[in-house]
XYZ file of C-alpha atoms in Angstrom:
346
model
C 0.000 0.000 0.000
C 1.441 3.306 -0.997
C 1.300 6.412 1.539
C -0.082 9.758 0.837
C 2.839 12.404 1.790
C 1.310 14.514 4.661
C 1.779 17.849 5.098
C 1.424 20.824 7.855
C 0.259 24.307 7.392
C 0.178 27.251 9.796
C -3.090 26.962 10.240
C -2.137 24.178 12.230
C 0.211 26.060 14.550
C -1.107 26.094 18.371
C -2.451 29.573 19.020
C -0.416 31.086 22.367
C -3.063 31.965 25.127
C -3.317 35.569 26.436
C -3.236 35.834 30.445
C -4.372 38.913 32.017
C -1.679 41.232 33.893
C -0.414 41.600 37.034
C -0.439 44.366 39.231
C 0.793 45.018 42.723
C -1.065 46.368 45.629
C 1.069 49.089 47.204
C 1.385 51.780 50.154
C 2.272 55.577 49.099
C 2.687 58.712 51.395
C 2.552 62.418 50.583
C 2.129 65.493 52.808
C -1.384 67.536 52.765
C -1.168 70.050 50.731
C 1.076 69.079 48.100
C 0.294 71.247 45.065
C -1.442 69.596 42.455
C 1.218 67.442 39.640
C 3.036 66.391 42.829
C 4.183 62.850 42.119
C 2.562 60.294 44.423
C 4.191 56.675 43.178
C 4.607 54.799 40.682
C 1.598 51.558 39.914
C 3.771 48.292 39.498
C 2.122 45.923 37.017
C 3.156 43.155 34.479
C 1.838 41.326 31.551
C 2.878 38.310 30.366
C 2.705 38.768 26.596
C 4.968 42.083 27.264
C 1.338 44.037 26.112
C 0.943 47.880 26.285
C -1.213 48.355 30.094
C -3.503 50.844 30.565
C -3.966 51.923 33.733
C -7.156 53.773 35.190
C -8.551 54.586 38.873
C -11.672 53.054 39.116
C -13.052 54.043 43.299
C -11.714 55.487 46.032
C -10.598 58.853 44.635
C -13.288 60.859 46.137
C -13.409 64.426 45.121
C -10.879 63.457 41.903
C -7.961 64.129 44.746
C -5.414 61.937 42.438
C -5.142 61.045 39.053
C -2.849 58.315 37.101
C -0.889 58.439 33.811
C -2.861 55.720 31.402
C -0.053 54.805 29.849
C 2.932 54.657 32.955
C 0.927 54.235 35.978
C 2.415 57.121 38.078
C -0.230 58.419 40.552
C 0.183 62.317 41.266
C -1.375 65.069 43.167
C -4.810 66.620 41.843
C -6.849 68.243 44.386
C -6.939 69.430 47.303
C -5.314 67.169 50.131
C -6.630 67.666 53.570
C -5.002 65.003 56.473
C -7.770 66.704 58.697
C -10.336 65.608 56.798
C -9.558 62.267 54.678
C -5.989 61.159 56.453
C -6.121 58.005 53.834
C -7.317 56.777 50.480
C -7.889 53.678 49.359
C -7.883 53.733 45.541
C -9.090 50.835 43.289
C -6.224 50.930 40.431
C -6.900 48.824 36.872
C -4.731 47.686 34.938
C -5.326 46.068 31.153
C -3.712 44.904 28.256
C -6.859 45.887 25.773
C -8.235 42.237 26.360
C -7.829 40.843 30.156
C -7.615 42.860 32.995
C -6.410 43.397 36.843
C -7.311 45.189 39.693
C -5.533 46.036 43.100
C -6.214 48.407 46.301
C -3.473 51.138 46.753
C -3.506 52.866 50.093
C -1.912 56.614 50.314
C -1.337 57.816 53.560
C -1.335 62.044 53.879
C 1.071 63.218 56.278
C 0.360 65.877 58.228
C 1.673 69.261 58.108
C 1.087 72.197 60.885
C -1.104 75.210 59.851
C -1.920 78.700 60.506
C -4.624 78.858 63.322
C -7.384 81.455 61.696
C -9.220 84.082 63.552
C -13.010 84.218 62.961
C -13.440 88.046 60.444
C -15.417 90.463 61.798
C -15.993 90.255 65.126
C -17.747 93.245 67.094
C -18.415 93.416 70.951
C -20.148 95.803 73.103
C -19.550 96.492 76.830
C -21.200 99.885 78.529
C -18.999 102.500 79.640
C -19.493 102.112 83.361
C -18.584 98.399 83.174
C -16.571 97.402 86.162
C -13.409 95.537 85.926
C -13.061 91.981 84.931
C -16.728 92.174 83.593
C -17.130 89.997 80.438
C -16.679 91.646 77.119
C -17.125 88.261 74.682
C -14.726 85.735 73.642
C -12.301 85.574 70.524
C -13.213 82.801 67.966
C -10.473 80.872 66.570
C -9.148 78.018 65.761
C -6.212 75.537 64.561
C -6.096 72.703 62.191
C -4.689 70.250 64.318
C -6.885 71.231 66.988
C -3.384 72.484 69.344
C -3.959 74.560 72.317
C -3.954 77.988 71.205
C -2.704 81.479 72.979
C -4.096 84.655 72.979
C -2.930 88.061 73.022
C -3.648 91.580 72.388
C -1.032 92.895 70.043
C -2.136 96.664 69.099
C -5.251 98.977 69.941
C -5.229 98.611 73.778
C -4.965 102.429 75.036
C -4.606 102.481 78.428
C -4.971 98.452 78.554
C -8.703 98.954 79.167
C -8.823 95.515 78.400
C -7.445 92.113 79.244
C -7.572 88.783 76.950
C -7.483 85.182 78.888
C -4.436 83.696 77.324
C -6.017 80.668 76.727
C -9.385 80.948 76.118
C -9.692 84.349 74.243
C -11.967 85.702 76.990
C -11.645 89.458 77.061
C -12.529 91.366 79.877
C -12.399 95.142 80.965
C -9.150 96.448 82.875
C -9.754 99.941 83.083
C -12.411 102.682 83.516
C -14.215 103.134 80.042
C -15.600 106.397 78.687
C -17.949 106.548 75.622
C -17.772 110.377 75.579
C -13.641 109.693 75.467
C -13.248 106.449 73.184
C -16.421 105.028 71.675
C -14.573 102.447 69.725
C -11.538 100.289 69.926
C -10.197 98.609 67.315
C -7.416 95.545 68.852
C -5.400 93.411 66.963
C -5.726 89.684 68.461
C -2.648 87.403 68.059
C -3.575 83.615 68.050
C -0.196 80.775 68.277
C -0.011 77.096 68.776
C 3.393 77.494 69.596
C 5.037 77.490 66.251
C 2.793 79.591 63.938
C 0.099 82.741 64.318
C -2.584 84.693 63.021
C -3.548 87.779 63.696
C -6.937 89.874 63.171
C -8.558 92.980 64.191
C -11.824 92.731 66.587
C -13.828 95.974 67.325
C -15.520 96.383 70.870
C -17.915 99.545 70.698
C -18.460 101.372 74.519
C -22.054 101.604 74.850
C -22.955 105.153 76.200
C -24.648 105.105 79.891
C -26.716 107.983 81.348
C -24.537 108.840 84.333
C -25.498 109.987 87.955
C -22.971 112.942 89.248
C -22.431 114.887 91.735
C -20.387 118.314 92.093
C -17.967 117.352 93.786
C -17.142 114.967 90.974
C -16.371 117.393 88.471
C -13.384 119.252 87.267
C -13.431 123.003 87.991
C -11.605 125.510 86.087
C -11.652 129.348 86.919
C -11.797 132.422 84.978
C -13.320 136.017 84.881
C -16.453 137.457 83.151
C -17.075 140.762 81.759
C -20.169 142.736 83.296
C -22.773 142.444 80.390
C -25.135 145.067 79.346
C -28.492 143.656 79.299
C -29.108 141.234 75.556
C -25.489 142.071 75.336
C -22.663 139.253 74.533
C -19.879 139.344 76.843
C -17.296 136.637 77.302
C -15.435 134.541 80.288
C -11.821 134.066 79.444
C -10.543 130.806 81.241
C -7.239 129.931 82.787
C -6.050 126.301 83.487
C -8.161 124.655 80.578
C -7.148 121.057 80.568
C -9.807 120.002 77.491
C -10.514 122.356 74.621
C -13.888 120.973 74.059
C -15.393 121.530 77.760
C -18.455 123.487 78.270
C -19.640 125.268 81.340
C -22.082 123.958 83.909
C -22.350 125.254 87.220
C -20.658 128.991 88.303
C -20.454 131.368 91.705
C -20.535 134.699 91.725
C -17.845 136.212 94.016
C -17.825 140.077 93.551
C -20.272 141.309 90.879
C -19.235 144.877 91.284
C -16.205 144.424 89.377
C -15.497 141.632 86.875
C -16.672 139.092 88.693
C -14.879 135.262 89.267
C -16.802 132.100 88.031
C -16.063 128.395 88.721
C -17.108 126.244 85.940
C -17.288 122.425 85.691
C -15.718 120.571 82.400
C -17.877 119.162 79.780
C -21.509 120.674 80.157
C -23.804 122.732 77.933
C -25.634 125.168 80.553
C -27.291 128.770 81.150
C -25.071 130.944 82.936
C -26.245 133.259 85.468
C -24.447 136.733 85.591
C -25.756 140.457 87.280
C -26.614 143.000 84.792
C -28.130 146.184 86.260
C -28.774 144.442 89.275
C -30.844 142.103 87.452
C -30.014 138.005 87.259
C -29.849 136.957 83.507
C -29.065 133.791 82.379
C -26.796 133.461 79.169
C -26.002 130.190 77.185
C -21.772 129.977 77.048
C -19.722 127.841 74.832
C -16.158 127.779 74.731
C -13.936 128.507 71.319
C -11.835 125.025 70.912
C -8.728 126.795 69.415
C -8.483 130.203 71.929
C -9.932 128.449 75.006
C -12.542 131.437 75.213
C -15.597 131.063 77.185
C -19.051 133.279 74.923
C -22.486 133.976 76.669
C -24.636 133.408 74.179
C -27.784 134.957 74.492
C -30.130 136.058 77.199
C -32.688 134.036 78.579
C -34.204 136.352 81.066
C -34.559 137.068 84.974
C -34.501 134.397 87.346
C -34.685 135.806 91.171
C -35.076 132.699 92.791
C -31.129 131.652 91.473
C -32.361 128.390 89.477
C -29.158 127.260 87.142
C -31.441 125.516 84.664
C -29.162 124.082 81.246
C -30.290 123.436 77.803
C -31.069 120.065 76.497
C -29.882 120.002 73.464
C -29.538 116.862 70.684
C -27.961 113.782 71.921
C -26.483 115.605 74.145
C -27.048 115.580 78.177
C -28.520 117.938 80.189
C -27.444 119.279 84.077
C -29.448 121.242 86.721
C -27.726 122.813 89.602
C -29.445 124.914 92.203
C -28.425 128.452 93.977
C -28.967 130.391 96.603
C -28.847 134.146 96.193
C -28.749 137.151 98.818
C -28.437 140.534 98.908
C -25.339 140.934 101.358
C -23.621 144.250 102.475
C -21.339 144.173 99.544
C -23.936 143.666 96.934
C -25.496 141.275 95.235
C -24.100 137.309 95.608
C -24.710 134.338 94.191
C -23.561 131.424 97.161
C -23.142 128.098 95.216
C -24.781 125.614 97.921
C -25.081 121.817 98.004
C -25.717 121.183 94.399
C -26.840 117.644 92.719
C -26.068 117.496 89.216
C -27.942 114.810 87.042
C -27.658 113.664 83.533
C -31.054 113.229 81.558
C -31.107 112.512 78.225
């Protein structure tokens, strides 16, 4: 029997069989903040058949914080990294050769990084003027990143420390007497630290203005002498000793109205003066020039016998009363300034 030759093709080859890649599961670190580009690591994975890999992040990446070259696998910076707020990812990493592919978990770890305590913008207080000391004021807001113990401090704005901060709790408190007709506002610069970096900010505390309860005895008194006045006519009270250009008289005693006669005069009042003209008691408005120091009666307001000191209320401004006693002595007519009350109204 005769043989029939036999022979092979290509067709008949045995085909290779594709297996899918390989890829690593791997731990990475990078500090918070790292600007975006900021390499991360490089994915480790193999194929086999030696085929291009494409690599892709599949879950995990919440907020798009990384992304990954297709074609290397290197894993870099894209958002914003926050080890306050996600300290580690867990990222689900693919890996294919166009056919078969793998997947493994890759865990990066932020490090963290110390940063600037912040100061809360815009914060206002209030505190009335006749606030004793150590009374409450409000408390500073801040606060740090890492949640470290913070310190407080009062930097700029403190004239005449009127006020004290709690160096670790931002409590601020009064220190000193306040006056709203003096300083309504202060403006301080806070300083915040946790120990190795700061902040600061400016906080405003506003005095709140307080009717006030005096009495004579509690007010300055500056002297000075008076012209006789014809009566409706202006005449003026030059001062000596003024220790505020913008005071105003309040309260006066006659001492000799024959001649030029001597006045006392309390600091900061708008009142009706009382002065002899013709032997007649008229009462005259005065206000004082804030550059020459020069005390002006006004006007006349007409005759008042019994010695009443009345004073003009006048917009958001407070008004004094002071009483008087006047006589008819030997020398002429007096005015004797007796126990007097004085009381603010507004």
């Amino acid at each position: 029997l005769g043989l029939a030759p036999f022979a092979c093709g290509d067709d008949d080859d045995p085909k290779p069989v594709n297996t899918a890649p390989k890829i690593e599961e791997q731990t990475f670190s990078i500090v918070e903040n790292a600007e975006n580009g900021t390499q991360v690591g490089m994915i480790r994975a193999t194929d086999a058949e030696e085929e291009a890999l494409t690599f892709s992040v599949t879950s995990g990446n919440t907020s798009n914080a990384f992304a990954i070259n297709r074609s290397t696998g290197v894993l870099t910076a894209a958002g914003s990294l926050d080890f306050e707020t996600v300290p580690t990812y867990t990222l689900a990493i693919s890996v294919s050769d166009g056919e078969l592919s793998a997947t493994a978990n890759i865990t990066v770890n932020l490090e963290d990084v110390n940063e600037t305590p912040t100061i809360d913008p815009d914060q206002t207080f209030s505190v009335p003027e006749d606030a004793a000391n150590a009374t409450t004021v409000g408390t500073v807001q801040a606060a740090d990143p890492e949640k470290d113990q913070l310190t407080f401090s009062i930097t700029e704005g403190n004239t005449g420390d009127v006020f004290a901060i709690n160096t670790s709790t931002g409590a601020l408190t009064t220190a000193a007497t306040l006056d709203f007709e003096m300083v309504p506002t202060y403006t301080l610069t806070i300083s915040v630290s946790d120990g190795e970096l700061s902040a600061t900010d400016n906080i405003t505390i506003n005095v709140e203005d307080v009717n006030e309860t005096e009495t004579a005895e509690m007010l300055k008194e500056i002297e000075g002498l008076i012209s006789t006045l014809a009566d409706k006519q202006n005449g003026h009270l030059q001062t000596t000793g003024i220790a505020n250009a913008q005071m105003k008289m309040e309260a006066l005693k006659v001492e000799d109205p024959a001649a030029a006669a001597t006045y006392k005069a309390a600091i900061d009042a708008i009142v009706v003066i009382t002065v002899p003209s013709e032997e007649i008691i008229r009462q005259l408005q005065a206000d004082i020039d804030a550059i020459s120091g020069k005390i002006t009666a006004l006007e006349t307001a007409g005759t008042a016998p019994d010695g009443t000191i009345p004073t003009l209320k006048t917009s958001l401004e407070a008004r004094k009363t002071a009483q008087a006693t006047i006589s008819n002595g030997a020398s002429g007519l007096t005015t004797e300034l007796r126990t007097v009350t004085v009381s603010k109204e507004c």
